[in-house]
Short mmCIF file of C-alpha atoms in Angstrom, two decimals:
data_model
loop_
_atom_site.label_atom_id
_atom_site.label_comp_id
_atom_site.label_asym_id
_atom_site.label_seq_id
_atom_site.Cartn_x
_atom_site.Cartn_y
_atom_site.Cartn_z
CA UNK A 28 49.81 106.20 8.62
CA UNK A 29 47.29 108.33 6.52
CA UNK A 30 47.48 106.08 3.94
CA UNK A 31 46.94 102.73 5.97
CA UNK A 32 43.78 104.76 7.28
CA UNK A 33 42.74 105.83 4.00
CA UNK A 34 42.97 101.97 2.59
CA UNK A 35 40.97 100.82 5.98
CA UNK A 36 38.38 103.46 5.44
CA UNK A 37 37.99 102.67 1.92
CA UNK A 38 37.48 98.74 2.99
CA UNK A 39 34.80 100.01 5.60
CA UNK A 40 32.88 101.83 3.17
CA UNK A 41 32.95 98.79 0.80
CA UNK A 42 31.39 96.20 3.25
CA UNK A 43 29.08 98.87 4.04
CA UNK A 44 28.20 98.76 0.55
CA UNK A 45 27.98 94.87 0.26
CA UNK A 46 27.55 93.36 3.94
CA UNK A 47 23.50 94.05 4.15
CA UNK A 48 23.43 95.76 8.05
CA UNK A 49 27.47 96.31 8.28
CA UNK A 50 26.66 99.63 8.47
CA UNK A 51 24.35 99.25 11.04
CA UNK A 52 26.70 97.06 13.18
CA UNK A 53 29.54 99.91 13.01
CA UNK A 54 27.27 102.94 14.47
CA UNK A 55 25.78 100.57 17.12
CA UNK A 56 29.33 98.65 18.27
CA UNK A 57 29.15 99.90 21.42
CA UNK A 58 24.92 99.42 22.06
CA UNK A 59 23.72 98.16 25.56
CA UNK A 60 20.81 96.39 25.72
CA UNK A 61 17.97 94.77 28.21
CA UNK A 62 16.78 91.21 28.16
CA UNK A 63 13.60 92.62 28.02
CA UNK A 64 14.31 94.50 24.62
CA UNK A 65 15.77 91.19 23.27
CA UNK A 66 12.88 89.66 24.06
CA UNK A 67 10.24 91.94 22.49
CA UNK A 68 12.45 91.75 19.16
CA UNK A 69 12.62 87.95 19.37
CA UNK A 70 9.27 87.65 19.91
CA UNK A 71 8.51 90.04 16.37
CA UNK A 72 10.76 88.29 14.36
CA UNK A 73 8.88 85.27 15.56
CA UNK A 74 5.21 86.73 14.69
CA UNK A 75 6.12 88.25 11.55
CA UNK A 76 8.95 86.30 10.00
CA UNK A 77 8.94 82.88 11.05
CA UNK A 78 5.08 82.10 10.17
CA UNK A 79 6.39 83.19 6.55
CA UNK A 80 9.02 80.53 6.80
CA UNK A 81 6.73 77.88 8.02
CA UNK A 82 4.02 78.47 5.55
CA UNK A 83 6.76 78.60 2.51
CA UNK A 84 8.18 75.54 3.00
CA UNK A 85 4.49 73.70 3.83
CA UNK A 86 3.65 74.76 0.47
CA UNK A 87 6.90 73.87 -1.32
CA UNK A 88 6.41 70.66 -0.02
CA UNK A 89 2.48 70.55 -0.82
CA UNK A 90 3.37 71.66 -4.39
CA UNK A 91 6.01 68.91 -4.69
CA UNK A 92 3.65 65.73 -2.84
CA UNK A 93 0.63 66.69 -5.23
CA UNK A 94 1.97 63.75 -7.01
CA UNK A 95 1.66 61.05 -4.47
CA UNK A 96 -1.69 62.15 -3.82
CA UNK A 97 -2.40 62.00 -7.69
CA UNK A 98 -1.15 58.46 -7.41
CA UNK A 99 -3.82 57.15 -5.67
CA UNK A 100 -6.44 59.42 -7.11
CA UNK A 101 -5.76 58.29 -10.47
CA UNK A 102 -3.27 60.47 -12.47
CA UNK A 103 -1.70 57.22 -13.99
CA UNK A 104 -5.40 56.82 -15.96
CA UNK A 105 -5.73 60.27 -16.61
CA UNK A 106 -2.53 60.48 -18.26
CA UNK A 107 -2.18 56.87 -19.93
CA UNK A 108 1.10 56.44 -17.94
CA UNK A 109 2.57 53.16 -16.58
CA UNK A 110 4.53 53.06 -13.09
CA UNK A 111 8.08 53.57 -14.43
CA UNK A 112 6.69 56.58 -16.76
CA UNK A 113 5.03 57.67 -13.82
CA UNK A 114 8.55 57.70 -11.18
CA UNK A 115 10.00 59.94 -14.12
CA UNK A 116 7.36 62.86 -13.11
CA UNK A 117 9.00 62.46 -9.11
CA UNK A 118 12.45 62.43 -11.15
CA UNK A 119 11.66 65.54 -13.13
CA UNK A 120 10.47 67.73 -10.13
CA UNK A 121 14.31 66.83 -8.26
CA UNK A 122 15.98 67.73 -11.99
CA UNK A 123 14.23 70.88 -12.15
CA UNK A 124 15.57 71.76 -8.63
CA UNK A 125 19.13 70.40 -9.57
CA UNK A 126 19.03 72.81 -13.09
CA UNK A 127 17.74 75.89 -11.30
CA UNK A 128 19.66 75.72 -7.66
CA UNK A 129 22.41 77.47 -8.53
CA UNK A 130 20.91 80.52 -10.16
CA UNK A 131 18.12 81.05 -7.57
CA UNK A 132 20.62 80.97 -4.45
CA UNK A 133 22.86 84.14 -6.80
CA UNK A 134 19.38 85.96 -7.45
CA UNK A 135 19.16 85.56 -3.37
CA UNK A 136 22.52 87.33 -2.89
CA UNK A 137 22.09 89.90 -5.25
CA UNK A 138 18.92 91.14 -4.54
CA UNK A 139 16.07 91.77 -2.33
CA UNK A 140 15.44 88.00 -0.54
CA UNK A 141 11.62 88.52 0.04
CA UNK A 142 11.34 89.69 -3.92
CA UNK A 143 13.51 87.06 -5.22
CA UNK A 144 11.77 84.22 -3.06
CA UNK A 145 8.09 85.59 -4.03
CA UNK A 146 8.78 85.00 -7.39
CA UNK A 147 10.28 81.91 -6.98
CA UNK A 148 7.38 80.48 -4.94
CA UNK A 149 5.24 82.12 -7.32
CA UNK A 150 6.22 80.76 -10.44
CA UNK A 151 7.31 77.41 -8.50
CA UNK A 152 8.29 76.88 -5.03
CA UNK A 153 11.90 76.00 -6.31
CA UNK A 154 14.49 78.03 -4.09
CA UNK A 155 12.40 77.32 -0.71
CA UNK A 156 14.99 75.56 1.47
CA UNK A 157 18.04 76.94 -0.04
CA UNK A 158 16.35 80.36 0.13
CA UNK A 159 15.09 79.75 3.59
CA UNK A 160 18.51 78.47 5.22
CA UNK A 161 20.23 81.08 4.07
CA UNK A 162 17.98 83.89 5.57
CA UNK A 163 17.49 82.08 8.85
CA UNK A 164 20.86 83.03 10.42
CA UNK A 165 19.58 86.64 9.09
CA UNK A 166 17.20 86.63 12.33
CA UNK A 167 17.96 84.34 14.74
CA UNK A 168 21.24 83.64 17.16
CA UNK A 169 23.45 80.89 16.90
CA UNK A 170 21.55 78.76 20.45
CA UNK A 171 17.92 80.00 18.38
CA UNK A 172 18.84 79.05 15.03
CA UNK A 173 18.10 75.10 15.45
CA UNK A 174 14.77 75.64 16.87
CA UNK A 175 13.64 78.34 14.56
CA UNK A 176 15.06 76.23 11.22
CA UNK A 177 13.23 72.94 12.26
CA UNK A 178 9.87 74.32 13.18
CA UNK A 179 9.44 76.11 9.79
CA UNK A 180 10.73 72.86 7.97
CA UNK A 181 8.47 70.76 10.03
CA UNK A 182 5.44 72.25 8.17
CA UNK A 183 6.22 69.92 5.53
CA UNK A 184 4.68 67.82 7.93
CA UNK A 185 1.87 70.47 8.69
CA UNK A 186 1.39 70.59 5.31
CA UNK A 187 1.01 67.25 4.57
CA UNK A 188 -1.76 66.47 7.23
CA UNK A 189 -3.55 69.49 5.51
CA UNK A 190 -2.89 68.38 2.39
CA UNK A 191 -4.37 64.54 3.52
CA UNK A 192 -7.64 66.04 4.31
CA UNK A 193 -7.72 68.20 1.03
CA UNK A 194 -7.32 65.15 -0.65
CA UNK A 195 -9.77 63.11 0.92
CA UNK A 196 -12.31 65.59 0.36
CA UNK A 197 -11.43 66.61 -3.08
CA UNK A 198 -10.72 63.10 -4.38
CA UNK A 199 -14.93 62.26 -3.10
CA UNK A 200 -15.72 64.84 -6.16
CA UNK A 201 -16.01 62.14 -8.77
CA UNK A 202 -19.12 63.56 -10.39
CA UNK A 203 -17.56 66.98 -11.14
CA UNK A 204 -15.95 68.37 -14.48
CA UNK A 205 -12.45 67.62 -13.16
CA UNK A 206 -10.92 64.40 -11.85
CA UNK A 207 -10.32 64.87 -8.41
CA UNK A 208 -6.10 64.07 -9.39
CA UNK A 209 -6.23 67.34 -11.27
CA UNK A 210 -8.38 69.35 -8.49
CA UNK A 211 -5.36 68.32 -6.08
CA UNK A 212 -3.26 69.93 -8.24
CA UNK A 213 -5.14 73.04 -9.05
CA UNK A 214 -6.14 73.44 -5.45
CA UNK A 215 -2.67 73.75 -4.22
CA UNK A 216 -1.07 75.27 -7.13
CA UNK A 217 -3.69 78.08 -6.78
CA UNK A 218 -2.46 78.72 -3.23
CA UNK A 219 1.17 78.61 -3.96
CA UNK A 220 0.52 81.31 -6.54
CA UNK A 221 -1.23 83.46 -3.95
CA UNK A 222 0.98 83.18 -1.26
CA UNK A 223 4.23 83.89 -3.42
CA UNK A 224 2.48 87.57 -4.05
CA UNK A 225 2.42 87.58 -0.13
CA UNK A 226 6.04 86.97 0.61
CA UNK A 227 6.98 89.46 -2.64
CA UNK A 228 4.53 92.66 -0.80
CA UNK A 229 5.41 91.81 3.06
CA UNK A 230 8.71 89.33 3.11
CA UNK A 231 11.97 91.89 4.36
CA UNK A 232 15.14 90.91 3.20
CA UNK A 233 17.14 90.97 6.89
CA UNK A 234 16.64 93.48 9.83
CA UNK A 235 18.03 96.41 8.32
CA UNK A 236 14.81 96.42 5.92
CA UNK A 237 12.48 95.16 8.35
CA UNK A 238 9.59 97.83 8.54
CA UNK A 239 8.47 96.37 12.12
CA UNK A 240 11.33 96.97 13.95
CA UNK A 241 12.61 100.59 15.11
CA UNK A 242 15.80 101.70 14.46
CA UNK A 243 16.76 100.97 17.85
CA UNK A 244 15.38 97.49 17.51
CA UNK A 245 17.10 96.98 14.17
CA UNK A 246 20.33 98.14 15.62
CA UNK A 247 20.24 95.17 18.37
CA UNK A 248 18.93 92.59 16.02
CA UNK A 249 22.19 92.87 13.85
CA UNK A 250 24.79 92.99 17.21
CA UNK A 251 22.56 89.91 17.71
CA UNK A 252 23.19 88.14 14.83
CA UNK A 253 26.90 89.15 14.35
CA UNK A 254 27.62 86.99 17.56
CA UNK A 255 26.57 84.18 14.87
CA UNK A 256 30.36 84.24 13.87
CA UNK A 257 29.81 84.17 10.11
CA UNK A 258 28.64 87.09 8.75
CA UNK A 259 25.15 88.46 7.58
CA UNK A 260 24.62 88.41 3.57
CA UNK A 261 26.97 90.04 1.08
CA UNK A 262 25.79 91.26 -1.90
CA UNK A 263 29.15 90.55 -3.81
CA UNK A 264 30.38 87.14 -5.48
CA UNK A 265 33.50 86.32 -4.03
CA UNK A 266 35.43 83.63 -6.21
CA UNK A 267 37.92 82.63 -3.91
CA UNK A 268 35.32 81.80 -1.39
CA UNK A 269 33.92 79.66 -4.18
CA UNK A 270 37.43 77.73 -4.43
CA UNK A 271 37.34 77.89 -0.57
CA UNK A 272 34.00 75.42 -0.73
CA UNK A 273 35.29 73.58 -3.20
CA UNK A 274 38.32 72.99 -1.32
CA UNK A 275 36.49 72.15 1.93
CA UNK A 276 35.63 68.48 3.17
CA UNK A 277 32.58 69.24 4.99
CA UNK A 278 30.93 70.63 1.56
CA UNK A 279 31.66 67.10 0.23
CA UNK A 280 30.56 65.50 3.45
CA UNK A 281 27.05 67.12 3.27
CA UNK A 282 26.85 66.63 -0.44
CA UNK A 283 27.28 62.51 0.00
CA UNK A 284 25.12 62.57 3.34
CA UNK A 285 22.29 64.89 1.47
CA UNK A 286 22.19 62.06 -1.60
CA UNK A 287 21.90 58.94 1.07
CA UNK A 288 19.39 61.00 3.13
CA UNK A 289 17.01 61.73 -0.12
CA UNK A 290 17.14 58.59 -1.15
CA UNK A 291 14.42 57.35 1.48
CA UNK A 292 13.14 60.79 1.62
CA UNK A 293 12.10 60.54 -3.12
CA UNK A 294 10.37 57.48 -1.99
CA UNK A 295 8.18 58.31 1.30
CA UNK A 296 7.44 61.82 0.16
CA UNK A 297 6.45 60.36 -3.46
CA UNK A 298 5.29 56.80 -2.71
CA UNK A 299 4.11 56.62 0.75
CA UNK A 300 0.32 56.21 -0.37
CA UNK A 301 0.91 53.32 -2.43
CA UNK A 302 3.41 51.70 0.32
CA UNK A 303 0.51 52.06 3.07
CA UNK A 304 -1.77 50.67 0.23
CA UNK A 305 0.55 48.00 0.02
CA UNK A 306 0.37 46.95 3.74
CA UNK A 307 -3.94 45.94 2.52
CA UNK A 308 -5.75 49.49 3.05
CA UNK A 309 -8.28 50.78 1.27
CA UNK A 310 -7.68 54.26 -0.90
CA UNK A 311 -9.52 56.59 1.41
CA UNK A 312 -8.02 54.87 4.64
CA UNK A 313 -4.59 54.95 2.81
CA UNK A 314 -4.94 58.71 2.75
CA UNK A 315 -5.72 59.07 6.15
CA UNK A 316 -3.16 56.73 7.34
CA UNK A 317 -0.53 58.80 6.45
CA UNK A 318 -1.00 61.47 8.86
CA UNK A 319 0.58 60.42 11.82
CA UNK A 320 3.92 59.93 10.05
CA UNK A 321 3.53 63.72 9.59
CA UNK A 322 2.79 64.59 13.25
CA UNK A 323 6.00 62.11 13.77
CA UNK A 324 7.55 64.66 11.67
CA UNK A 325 6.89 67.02 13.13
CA UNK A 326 7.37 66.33 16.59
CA UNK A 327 10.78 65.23 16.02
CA UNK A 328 11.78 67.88 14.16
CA UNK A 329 10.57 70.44 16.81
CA UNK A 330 11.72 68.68 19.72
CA UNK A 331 15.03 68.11 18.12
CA UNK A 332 15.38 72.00 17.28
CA UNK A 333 14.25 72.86 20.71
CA UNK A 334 16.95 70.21 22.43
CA UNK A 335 20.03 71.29 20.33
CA UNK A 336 19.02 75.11 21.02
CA UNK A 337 19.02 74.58 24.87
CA UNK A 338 22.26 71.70 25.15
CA UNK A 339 25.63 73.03 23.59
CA UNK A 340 26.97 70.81 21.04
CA UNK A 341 24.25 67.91 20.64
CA UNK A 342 23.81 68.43 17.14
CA UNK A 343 25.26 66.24 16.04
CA UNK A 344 23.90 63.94 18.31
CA UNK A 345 20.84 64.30 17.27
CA UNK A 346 21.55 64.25 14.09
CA UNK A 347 22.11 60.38 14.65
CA UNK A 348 19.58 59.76 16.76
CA UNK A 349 17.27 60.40 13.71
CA UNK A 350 19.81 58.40 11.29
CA UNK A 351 19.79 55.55 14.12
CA UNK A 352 15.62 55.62 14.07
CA UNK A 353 15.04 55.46 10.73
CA UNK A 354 17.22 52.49 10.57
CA UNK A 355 15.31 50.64 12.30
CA UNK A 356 12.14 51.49 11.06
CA UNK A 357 13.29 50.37 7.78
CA UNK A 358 14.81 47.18 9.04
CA UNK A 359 11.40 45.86 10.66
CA UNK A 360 9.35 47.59 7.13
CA UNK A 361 11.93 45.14 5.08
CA UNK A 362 11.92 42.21 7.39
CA UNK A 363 8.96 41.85 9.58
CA UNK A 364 6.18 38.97 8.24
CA UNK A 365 3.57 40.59 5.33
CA UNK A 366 0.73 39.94 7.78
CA UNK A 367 1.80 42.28 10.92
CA UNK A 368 0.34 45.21 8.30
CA UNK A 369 -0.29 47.30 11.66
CA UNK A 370 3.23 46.84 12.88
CA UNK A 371 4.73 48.03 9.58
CA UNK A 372 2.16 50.63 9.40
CA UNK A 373 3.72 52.08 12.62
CA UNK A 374 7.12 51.82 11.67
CA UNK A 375 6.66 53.13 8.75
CA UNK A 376 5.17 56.34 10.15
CA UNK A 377 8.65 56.54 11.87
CA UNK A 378 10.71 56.78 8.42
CA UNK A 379 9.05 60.31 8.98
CA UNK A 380 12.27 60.86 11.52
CA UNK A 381 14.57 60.98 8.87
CA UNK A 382 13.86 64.53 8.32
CA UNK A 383 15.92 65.71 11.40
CA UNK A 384 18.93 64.44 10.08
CA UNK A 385 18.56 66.57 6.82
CA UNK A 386 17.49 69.57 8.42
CA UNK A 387 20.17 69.31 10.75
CA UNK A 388 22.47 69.58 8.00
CA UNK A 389 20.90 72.78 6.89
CA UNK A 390 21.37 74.24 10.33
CA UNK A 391 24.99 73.15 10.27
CA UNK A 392 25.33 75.06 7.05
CA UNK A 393 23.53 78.11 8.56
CA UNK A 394 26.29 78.15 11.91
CA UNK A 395 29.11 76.39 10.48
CA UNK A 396 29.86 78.22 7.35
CA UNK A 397 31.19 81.75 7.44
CA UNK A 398 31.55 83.94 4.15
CA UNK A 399 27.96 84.85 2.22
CA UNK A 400 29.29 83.25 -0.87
CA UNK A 401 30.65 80.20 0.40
CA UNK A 402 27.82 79.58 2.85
CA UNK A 403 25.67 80.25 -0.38
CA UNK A 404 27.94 77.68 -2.36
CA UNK A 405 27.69 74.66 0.54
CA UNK A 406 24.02 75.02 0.67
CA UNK A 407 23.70 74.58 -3.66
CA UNK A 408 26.09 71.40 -3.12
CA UNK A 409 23.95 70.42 0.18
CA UNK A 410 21.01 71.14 -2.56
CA UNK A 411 22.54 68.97 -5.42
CA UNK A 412 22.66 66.29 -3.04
CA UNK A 413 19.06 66.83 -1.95
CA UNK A 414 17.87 66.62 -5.87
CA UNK A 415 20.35 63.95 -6.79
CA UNK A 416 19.18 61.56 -3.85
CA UNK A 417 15.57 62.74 -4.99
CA UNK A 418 15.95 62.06 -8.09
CA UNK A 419 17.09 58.43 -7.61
CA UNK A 420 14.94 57.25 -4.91
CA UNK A 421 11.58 56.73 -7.25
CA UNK A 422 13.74 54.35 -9.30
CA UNK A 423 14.04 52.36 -5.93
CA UNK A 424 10.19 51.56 -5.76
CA UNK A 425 8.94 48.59 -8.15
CA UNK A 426 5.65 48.13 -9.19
CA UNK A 427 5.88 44.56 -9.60
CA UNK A 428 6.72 44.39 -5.86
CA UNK A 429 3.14 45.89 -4.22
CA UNK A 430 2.12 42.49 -3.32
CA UNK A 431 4.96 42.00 -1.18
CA UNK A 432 5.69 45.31 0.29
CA UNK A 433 8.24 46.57 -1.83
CA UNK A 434 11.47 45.29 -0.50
CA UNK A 435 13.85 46.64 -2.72
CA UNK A 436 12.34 50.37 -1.63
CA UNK A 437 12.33 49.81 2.27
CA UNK A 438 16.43 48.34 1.61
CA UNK A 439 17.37 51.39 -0.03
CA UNK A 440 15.87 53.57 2.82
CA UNK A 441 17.94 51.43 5.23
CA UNK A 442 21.17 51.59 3.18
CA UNK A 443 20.58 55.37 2.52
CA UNK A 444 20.07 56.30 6.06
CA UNK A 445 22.52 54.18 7.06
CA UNK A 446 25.06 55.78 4.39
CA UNK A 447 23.92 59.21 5.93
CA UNK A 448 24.64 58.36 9.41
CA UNK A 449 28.30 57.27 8.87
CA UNK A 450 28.88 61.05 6.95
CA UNK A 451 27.22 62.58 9.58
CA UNK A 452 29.23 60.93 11.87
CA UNK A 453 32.53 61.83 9.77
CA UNK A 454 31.20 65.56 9.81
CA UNK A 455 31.57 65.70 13.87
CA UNK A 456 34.22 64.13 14.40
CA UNK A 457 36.16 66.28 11.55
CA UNK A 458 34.54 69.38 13.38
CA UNK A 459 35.89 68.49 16.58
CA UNK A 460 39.32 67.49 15.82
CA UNK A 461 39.19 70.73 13.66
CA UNK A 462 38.53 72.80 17.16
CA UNK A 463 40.84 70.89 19.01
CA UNK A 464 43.67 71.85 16.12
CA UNK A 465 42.70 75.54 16.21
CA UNK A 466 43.27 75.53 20.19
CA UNK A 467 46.42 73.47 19.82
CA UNK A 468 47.92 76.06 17.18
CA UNK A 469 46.61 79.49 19.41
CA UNK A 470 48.25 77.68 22.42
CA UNK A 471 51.81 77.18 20.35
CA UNK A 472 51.62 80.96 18.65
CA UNK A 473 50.80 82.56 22.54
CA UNK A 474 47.59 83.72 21.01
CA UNK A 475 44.90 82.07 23.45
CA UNK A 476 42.85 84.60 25.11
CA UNK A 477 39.40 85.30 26.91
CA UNK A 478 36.68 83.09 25.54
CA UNK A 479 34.13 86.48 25.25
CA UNK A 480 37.58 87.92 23.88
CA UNK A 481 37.97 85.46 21.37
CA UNK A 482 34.35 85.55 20.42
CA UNK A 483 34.06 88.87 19.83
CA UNK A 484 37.01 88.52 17.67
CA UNK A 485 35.44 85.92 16.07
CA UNK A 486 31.89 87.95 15.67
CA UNK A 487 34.12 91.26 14.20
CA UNK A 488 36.08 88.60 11.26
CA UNK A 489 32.38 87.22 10.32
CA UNK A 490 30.72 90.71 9.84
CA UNK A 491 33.57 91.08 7.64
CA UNK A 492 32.40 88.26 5.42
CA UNK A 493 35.39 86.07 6.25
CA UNK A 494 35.04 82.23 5.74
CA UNK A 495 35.15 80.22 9.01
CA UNK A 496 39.09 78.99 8.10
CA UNK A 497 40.48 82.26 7.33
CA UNK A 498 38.97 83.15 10.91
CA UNK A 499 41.21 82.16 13.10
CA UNK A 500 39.15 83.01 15.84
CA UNK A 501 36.07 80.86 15.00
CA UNK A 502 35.38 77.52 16.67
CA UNK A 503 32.52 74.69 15.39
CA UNK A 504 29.33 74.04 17.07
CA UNK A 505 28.76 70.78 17.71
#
């Protein structure tokens, strides 16, 4: 009996070694709480965190558009480039995110997040939405988490409507040392840099570290997130939960749905300047014609978050009711007659909506993946996907083909969001049938119990750093 104790006191002390706030959880097990309380700390982590989010991924994005604004303020002069020379700088910004995924998501494990990700963003905005997905379930509760995840990746939409009117403005400065294509970049690169010393000095790493909260506070913000199911962040590389991802179908499910989805998404975030050119527009209209597809963006993204936070289990409903919009805004974009440029101009601004599905993956990852390391893994294949698709999608878009609209660019959004809506659709219904199997094998072994018995269960295997299959305990969210 000594001995079992001795070998389960020895385990403690090890995940309160690796498991950032495990600690924390054990001397606060039993903790009461008001609604009140939770509310104050909600409403910190909201001031102080989530604007950090937000304004991380707006400038990722920023950093990683500067191109398409380049294209029509004319980088392909500048640089004596041609348009298939010029698709291989889009290409080489998703290869440089394939080559450096992995290592940036273990340097986010290891070590302090808000030191790792200020470099990162300083040097080049490269681990943002890995980095970022895998700190939001850090903060937030499983019914918060969608919400909270799509309003800081909308500011890729907040970002680009910024970004429109820095380019108007800077691309007017034709009579300065400069061409107003290398300004853009410049401009936004200098911010980037600045803003990556930000998140290094002020960015904590989860609530343990979190210099605004009290102990008190920080002691309810990690009972809050262990109810997530899976776990806060472990410091320790576990191989077997890297054979565990590899062994799982929804990693491969994501991977294939991430590649269709960034297929549309390498050639509206690159190319969307020269496909509203395309439709007749001048180049300073051009620019400002592509901000409402951003407030599209944005507004789905947000209103998706806020829907799937207050309905149980429509994730993955909305999930296709982004997949099922783009569709069609791709289908009248390929089909509808060359002179309704105002109709196409609209539905373009809707490909915009193909954003949710994405992101929704991300938030899947974030509550459907238990174990730090796997989680960590899912995302990088999630990632791979996002830089593959990425990487393929400028190939898609044919300069010979501006007079017409470029068809064969507009058919390979359709097929790609139409390839990402059947995987999506996969993903649910393998979740599901998953739950129903779990309840079917606790009913057969005389194990069903409580549902707030069962869930605390579930929260005590997570904060353990167990993987969502070898909890037996954990159930899917929809």
């Amino acid at each position: 009996h000594r001995k079992t104790l001795g070998l389960e006191k020895s385990a403690l002390d090890s995940l309160a070694e690796s498991e950032v706030g495990f600690a924390l959880y054990q001397e606060s097990k039993d903790l009461e709480w008001t609604e009140q309380e939770e509310k104050a700390i909600i409403k910190k982590i909201d001031i102080w965190v989530l604007p950090m989010f937000a304004i991380t991924q707006g400038l990722a994005f920023l950093d990683k558009t500067a191109l398409n604004y380049g294209n029509l303020f004319g980088i392909k002069a500048g640089l004596h480039v041609m348009g298939s020379q010029f698709s291989w700088f889009a290409r080489y910004v998703g290869i440089g995110y394939l080559i450096f995924a992995e290592p940036a998501t273990w340097l986010l494990q290891r070590f302090h997040t808000g030191k790792v990700l200020g470099v990162a963003v300083f040097l080049w905005g490269i681990v943002a939405i890995p980095g970022l997905s895998l700190m939001t379930p850090l903060w937030w509760r499983l019914h918060e988490i969608p919400l909270r995840h799509l309003t800081w990746y909308s500011f890729s939409g907040v970002a680009n409507i910024i970004g429109g009117f820095l380019a108007w403005g800077l691309g007017h400065a034709t009579h300065a040392d400069v061409a107003p294509w290398a300004l853009i970049f410049l401009t936004l690169g200098g911010i980037t840099v600045m803003w990556g010393i930000s998140l290094f000095l002020f960015l904590p790493d989860s609530p343990p570290s979190a210099g605004f909260l009290t102990h008190h506070q920080k002691q309810i913000a990690i009972q809050r997130v262990a109810k997530n199911r899976t776990g806060t962040k472990n410091k320790t590389f576990k191989i077997q939960q890297l054979y565990a991802a590899f062994l799982d179908p929804k990693t491969y499910i994501l991977f294939f749905a991430a590649v269709a989805a960034q297929i549309p998404n390498g050639v509206v975030t690159n190319f969307s300047g020269v496909i509203i050119q395309s439709f007749g527009f001048m180049k300073f209209q051009t620019v400002l014609l592509d901000m409402p597809g951003s407030f599209i963006h944005i507004v789905a993204l947000v209103g998706s978050g806020y829907i799937a936070g207050k309905i149980e289990n429509v994730r993955c409903v909305m999930m296709f009711l982004g997949n099922a919009t783009i569709i069609v805004a791709s289908a009248v974009l390929t089909y509808a007659p060359r002179h309704y440029r105002w109709l196409r101009l609209v539905f373009f601004w809707f490909t915009n909506v193909s954003s949710v599905g994405f992101s929704m993956s991300l938030v899947m990852v974030s509550s459907n993946v238990g174990g730090f390391t796997k989680r960590q893994v899912t995302a990088v294949f999630l990632f791979v996907g996002y830089c593959v698709g990425n990487i393929a999608g400028p190939h898609t878009l044919i300069d010979s083909e501006a007079k017409i609209g470029y068809p064969t660019a507009t058919k390979a959004i359709m097929a790609g969001s139409a390839i990402k809506c059947g995987f999506h659709i996969i993903l649910g219904i393998y979740m599901y049938y998953e739950n129903l199997r779990r309840d079917k094998e606790a009913l057969e072994k005389g194990e069903v119990i409580p549902e707030e018995e069962r869930k605390k269960l579930a929260e005590e295997a997570g904060m353990r750093d167990m993987t969502e299959h070898e909890n037996k305990w954990f159930r899917y969210v929809l």
